[in-house]
Amino acid sequence: MHDKILIVDFGSQVTQLIARRVREEGVYSEIVPYQKAAEAFAAMKPKGVILSGGPASVLDKDAPLAPKEIYEAGVPVLGICYGEQAMAAQLGGKVEGGHHREFGRAEVEVTEDAPLFEGVWRKGEKYPVWMSHGDRVTKLPAGFRVLGVSPNAPIAMIGDDARKFYATQFHLEVIHTPHGAALLRNFVRKIVGASGDWTMRAFKDEAIEKIRKQVGKGRVICGLSGGVDSAVAAVLLHHAIGEQLTCVFVDHGLLRAGEAQKVLTLFRSSYNIPLVHVEAEKVFLDALAGVTDPEVKRKTIGKLFIDVFEVEAKKIGGAEFLAQGTLYPDVIESVSFTGGPSVTIKSHHNVGGLPARMNMKLVEPLRELFKDEVRKLGRELGLPEAFVGRHPFPGPGLAIRCPGEITRDKLDILRLADEIYIEEIRRAGLYDDIWQAFAVLLPVKTVGVMGDGRTYDFVVGLRAVTSTDGMTADFYPYDMAFLGRVATRIINEVKGVNRVVYDVTSKPPGTIEWE
């Protein structure tokens, strides 16, 4: 019953950000690959459409394009980057290559007033934006007018007010276009006229009804990883079906200090949810012995998690459904939309990939949500802030923060160093200012002097970033006094470490992960 925005994905690495910006306006949005856009458009009946960026060229043979139904349906359409070029080419304009490219920060000048700019940009003014293009529009389609220019894109913004078609050569969705979110708001709320009634409270109530309808009187088992996603999924399920739910917590020995006990306390004491605790550290560490490739580690952990979970599920017996904390980015990244950079998957997730032998139906109540939306839902469900506000902790846990071979001794060193680091962050009142922080045990040893003796021990790397979306990130600017305190504590209290370094690498737009 909610107003919806359909986002046609042409393969941009930041398409997810468009959906996030739209949802921040209280409007539900979905991303679909361009190959499936016609089908999705007919089924979804969106009130507006956004065409994403992408790595292709409209000049290529078989270039990805939007289905003609979208342009003929009478709904507002916004093209972004490649989306502008596709719109122009499909509607009778011209796109050319071979001109000077524009990547990174740029400046656009607004040459005409338009509904897209209302209350945000003014005619005759220049504004910073983020560009990423080689081709450019050189001839307008009939009915369009030029709304703005940049040094290397004389047709940087276009609009057809009668049909409510607008497009920009720059990326509105990234934080590097400072007013981009406001321009998207104008499109979604003013041009499209979406009502903005999609809230977490509404989602919770609708999700509970959906779970009850899907599950009926059946039994459900839910795999807990120790993270926020699976915990929120489990509590939501508990609200919906009560004692029909049993949770299985596979403790693989790769968690942070005290994580297992926090999960057990939360579910057994606070919610009284039936919980099976599987202590599987030896099984996982034996399987990971000698493994150094990070991708092999991820896949080994993912497969083993399913195997262990399957054994426990058989012991429980009678369960028809398996619940997972799958999120929307997991769904998107596990589908090859265009063959472009966005197909990189998070291989530690088992998104829709249950072994056929388990013969269970999936329940994924969070698969429409982003991480920040899951946190909002957790608060709506009453989960403790200390739990829902925790920094993201990927499924493979400490395994991907221990480059090289994994051993119990190395994990113990890393776990203690990480605990000290997070403790000092909390003590300094910085935890909520940081999006994610963690320690890494580097696969090198250095010679050092402690007191009157030489040491030959590991180096611990510290990472802390700020982010609003998880797609881009900047290192957190600690003062040296803080870093000195953390380094001194780790070196003094963690046997096996004689050096601490801080990583000041930023995460540029479009990269998937940095762990």
PDB file of N, CA, C and O in Angstrom, residues 373-404:
ATOM      1  N   GLU A 373      18.752   0.468   8.880  1.00  0.00           N
ATOM      2  CA  GLU A 373      17.328   0.223   9.068  1.00  0.00           C
ATOM      3  C   GLU A 373      17.098  -0.936  10.031  1.00  0.00           C
ATOM      4  O   GLU A 373      16.141  -0.938  10.810  1.00  0.00           O
ATOM      5  N   VAL A 374      18.002  -1.920   9.999  1.00  0.00           N
ATOM      6  CA  VAL A 374      17.914  -3.037  10.945  1.00  0.00           C
ATOM      7  C   VAL A 374      18.102  -2.529  12.369  1.00  0.00           C
ATOM      8  O   VAL A 374      17.407  -2.961  13.299  1.00  0.00           O
ATOM      9  N   ARG A 375      19.020  -1.593  12.553  1.00  0.00           N
ATOM     10  CA  ARG A 375      19.227  -1.016  13.880  1.00  0.00           C
ATOM     11  C   ARG A 375      17.955  -0.296  14.357  1.00  0.00           C
ATOM     12  O   ARG A 375      17.557  -0.408  15.519  1.00  0.00           O
ATOM     13  N   LYS A 376      17.332   0.455  13.462  1.00  0.00           N
ATOM     14  CA  LYS A 376      16.084   1.148  13.813  1.00  0.00           C
ATOM     15  C   LYS A 376      15.005   0.145  14.193  1.00  0.00           C
ATOM     16  O   LYS A 376      14.241   0.355  15.136  1.00  0.00           O
ATOM     17  N   LEU A 377      14.935  -0.954  13.447  1.00  0.00           N
ATOM     18  CA  LEU A 377      13.949  -1.991  13.754  1.00  0.00           C
ATOM     19  C   LEU A 377      14.249  -2.618  15.106  1.00  0.00           C
ATOM     20  O   LEU A 377      13.335  -2.886  15.902  1.00  0.00           O
ATOM     21  N   GLY A 378      15.544  -2.853  15.397  1.00  0.00           N
ATOM     22  CA  GLY A 378      15.918  -3.403  16.692  1.00  0.00           C
ATOM     23  C   GLY A 378      15.467  -2.518  17.835  1.00  0.00           C
ATOM     24  O   GLY A 378      14.962  -3.000  18.859  1.00  0.00           O
ATOM     25  N   ARG A 379      15.610  -1.215  17.664  1.00  0.00           N
ATOM     26  CA  ARG A 379      15.150  -0.279  18.698  1.00  0.00           C
ATOM     27  C   ARG A 379      13.629  -0.308  18.802  1.00  0.00           C
ATOM     28  O   ARG A 379      13.077  -0.232  19.902  1.00  0.00           O
ATOM     29  N   GLU A 380      12.965  -0.436  17.671  1.00  0.00           N
ATOM     30  CA  GLU A 380      11.505  -0.514  17.662  1.00  0.00           C
ATOM     31  C   GLU A 380      11.035  -1.764  18.400  1.00  0.00           C
ATOM     32  O   GLU A 380       9.980  -1.782  19.040  1.00  0.00           O
ATOM     33  N   LEU A 381      11.846  -2.829  18.351  1.00  0.00           N
ATOM     34  CA  LEU A 381      11.514  -4.085  19.019  1.00  0.00           C
ATOM     35  C   LEU A 381      11.937  -4.101  20.484  1.00  0.00           C
ATOM     36  O   LEU A 381      11.650  -5.048  21.206  1.00  0.00           O
ATOM     37  N   GLY A 382      12.681  -3.071  20.904  1.00  0.00           N
ATOM     38  CA  GLY A 382      13.077  -2.975  22.300  1.00  0.00           C
ATOM     39  C   GLY A 382      14.389  -3.630  22.656  1.00  0.00           C
ATOM     40  O   GLY A 382      14.681  -3.821  23.845  1.00  0.00           O
ATOM     41  N   LEU A 383      15.227  -3.961  21.669  1.00  0.00           N
ATOM     42  CA  LEU A 383      16.530  -4.536  21.989  1.00  0.00           C
ATOM     43  C   LEU A 383      17.398  -3.493  22.686  1.00  0.00           C
ATOM     44  O   LEU A 383      17.293  -2.296  22.406  1.00  0.00           O
ATOM     45  N   PRO A 384      18.279  -3.920  23.592  1.00  0.00           N
ATOM     46  CA  PRO A 384      19.139  -2.973  24.319  1.00  0.00           C
ATOM     47  C   PRO A 384      20.019  -2.174  23.357  1.00  0.00           C
ATOM     48  O   PRO A 384      20.529  -2.726  22.380  1.00  0.00           O
ATOM     49  N   GLU A 385      20.204  -0.903  23.647  1.00  0.00           N
ATOM     50  CA  GLU A 385      21.010  -0.043  22.786  1.00  0.00           C
ATOM     51  C   GLU A 385      22.446  -0.548  22.682  1.00  0.00           C
ATOM     52  O   GLU A 385      23.077  -0.442  21.617  1.00  0.00           O
ATOM     53  N   ALA A 386      22.953  -1.120  23.759  1.00  0.00           N
ATOM     54  CA  ALA A 386      24.324  -1.639  23.738  1.00  0.00           C
ATOM     55  C   ALA A 386      24.471  -2.754  22.717  1.00  0.00           C
ATOM     56  O   ALA A 386      25.576  -3.034  22.239  1.00  0.00           O
ATOM     57  N   PHE A 387      23.364  -3.395  22.375  1.00  0.00           N
ATOM     58  CA  PHE A 387      23.406  -4.479  21.397  1.00  0.00           C
ATOM     59  C   PHE A 387      23.182  -3.950  19.982  1.00  0.00           C
ATOM     60  O   PHE A 387      23.972  -4.228  19.079  1.00  0.00           O
ATOM     61  N   VAL A 388      22.120  -3.181  19.777  1.00  0.00           N
ATOM     62  CA  VAL A 388      21.809  -2.730  18.410  1.00  0.00           C
ATOM     63  C   VAL A 388      22.768  -1.646  17.928  1.00  0.00           C
ATOM     64  O   VAL A 388      22.918  -1.436  16.726  1.00  0.00           O
ATOM     65  N   GLY A 389      23.423  -0.955  18.855  1.00  0.00           N
ATOM     66  CA  GLY A 389      24.332   0.117  18.466  1.00  0.00           C
ATOM     67  C   GLY A 389      25.757  -0.336  18.246  1.00  0.00           C
ATOM     68  O   GLY A 389      26.648   0.491  17.998  1.00  0.00           O
ATOM     69  N   ARG A 390      25.992  -1.647  18.307  1.00  0.00           N
ATOM     70  CA  ARG A 390      27.362  -2.139  18.155  1.00  0.00           C
ATOM     71  C   ARG A 390      27.884  -1.945  16.741  1.00  0.00           C
ATOM     72  O   ARG A 390      27.126  -1.942  15.774  1.00  0.00           O
ATOM     73  N   HIS A 391      29.190  -1.816  16.615  1.00  0.00           N
ATOM     74  CA  HIS A 391      29.814  -1.695  15.311  1.00  0.00           C
ATOM     75  C   HIS A 391      29.596  -2.978  14.506  1.00  0.00           C
ATOM     76  O   HIS A 391      29.492  -4.071  15.076  1.00  0.00           O
ATOM     77  N   PRO A 392      29.530  -2.879  13.180  1.00  0.00           N
ATOM     78  CA  PRO A 392      29.374  -4.073  12.343  1.00  0.00           C
ATOM     79  C   PRO A 392      30.503  -5.069  12.601  1.00  0.00           C
ATOM     80  O   PRO A 392      31.661  -4.678  12.806  1.00  0.00           O
ATOM     81  N   PHE A 393      30.161  -6.342  12.578  1.00  0.00           N
ATOM     82  CA  PHE A 393      31.142  -7.405  12.814  1.00  0.00           C
ATOM     83  C   PHE A 393      30.861  -8.521  11.806  1.00  0.00           C
ATOM     84  O   PHE A 393      29.954  -9.321  12.000  1.00  0.00           O
ATOM     85  N   PRO A 394      31.594  -8.556  10.671  1.00  0.00           N
ATOM     86  CA  PRO A 394      31.300  -9.509   9.597  1.00  0.00           C
ATOM     87  C   PRO A 394      31.280 -10.959  10.066  1.00  0.00           C
ATOM     88  O   PRO A 394      31.952 -11.326  11.034  1.00  0.00           O
ATOM     89  N   GLY A 395      30.517 -11.779   9.355  1.00  0.00           N
ATOM     90  CA  GLY A 395      30.314 -13.179   9.714  1.00  0.00           C
ATOM     91  C   GLY A 395      31.563 -13.989   9.999  1.00  0.00           C
ATOM     92  O   GLY A 395      31.577 -14.782  10.937  1.00  0.00           O
ATOM     93  N   PRO A 396      32.635 -13.847   9.211  1.00  0.00           N
ATOM     94  CA  PRO A 396      33.842 -14.636   9.500  1.00  0.00           C
ATOM     95  C   PRO A 396      34.557 -14.216  10.773  1.00  0.00           C
ATOM     96  O   PRO A 396      35.542 -14.832  11.173  1.00  0.00           O
ATOM     97  N   GLY A 397      34.087 -13.135  11.403  1.00  0.00           N
ATOM     98  CA  GLY A 397      34.653 -12.723  12.685  1.00  0.00           C
ATOM     99  C   GLY A 397      36.131 -12.401  12.623  1.00  0.00           C
ATOM    100  O   GLY A 397      36.618 -11.761  11.695  1.00  0.00           O
ATOM    101  N   LEU A 398      36.856 -12.871  13.634  1.00  0.00           N
ATOM    102  CA  LEU A 398      38.284 -12.557  13.735  1.00  0.00           C
ATOM    103  C   LEU A 398      39.116 -13.224  12.647  1.00  0.00           C
ATOM    104  O   LEU A 398      40.283 -12.870  12.464  1.00  0.00           O
ATOM    105  N   ALA A 399      38.531 -14.157  11.915  1.00  0.00           N
ATOM    106  CA  ALA A 399      39.286 -14.870  10.888  1.00  0.00           C
ATOM    107  C   ALA A 399      39.818 -13.926   9.819  1.00  0.00           C
ATOM    108  O   ALA A 399      40.924 -14.117   9.302  1.00  0.00           O
ATOM    109  N   ILE A 400      39.031 -12.895   9.458  1.00  0.00           N
ATOM    110  CA  ILE A 400      39.482 -11.984   8.410  1.00  0.00           C
ATOM    111  C   ILE A 400      40.285 -10.827   8.991  1.00  0.00           C
ATOM    112  O   ILE A 400      40.729  -9.952   8.255  1.00  0.00           O
ATOM    113  N   ARG A 401      40.475 -10.831  10.313  1.00  0.00           N
ATOM    114  CA  ARG A 401      41.303  -9.808  10.944  1.00  0.00           C
ATOM    115  C   ARG A 401      42.582 -10.430  11.494  1.00  0.00           C
ATOM    116  O   ARG A 401      43.260  -9.859  12.335  1.00  0.00           O
ATOM    117  N   CYS A 402      42.835 -11.619  10.994  1.00  0.00           N
ATOM    118  CA  CYS A 402      44.053 -12.343  11.355  1.00  0.00           C
ATOM    119  C   CYS A 402      44.649 -12.877  10.059  1.00  0.00           C
ATOM    120  O   CYS A 402      44.534 -14.068   9.746  1.00  0.00           O
ATOM    121  N   PRO A 403      45.257 -12.002   9.238  1.00  0.00           N
ATOM    122  CA  PRO A 403      45.823 -12.437   7.961  1.00  0.00           C
ATOM    123  C   PRO A 403      46.826 -13.564   8.149  1.00  0.00           C
ATOM    124  O   PRO A 403      47.546 -13.616   9.147  1.00  0.00           O
ATOM    125  N   GLY A 404      46.869 -14.469   7.178  1.00  0.00           N
ATOM    126  CA  GLY A 404      47.750 -15.625   7.291  1.00  0.00           C
ATOM    127  C   GLY A 404      47.060 -16.767   8.007  1.00  0.00           C
ATOM    128  O   GLY A 404      45.843 -16.784   8.174  1.00  0.00           O
TER     129      GLY A 404
END
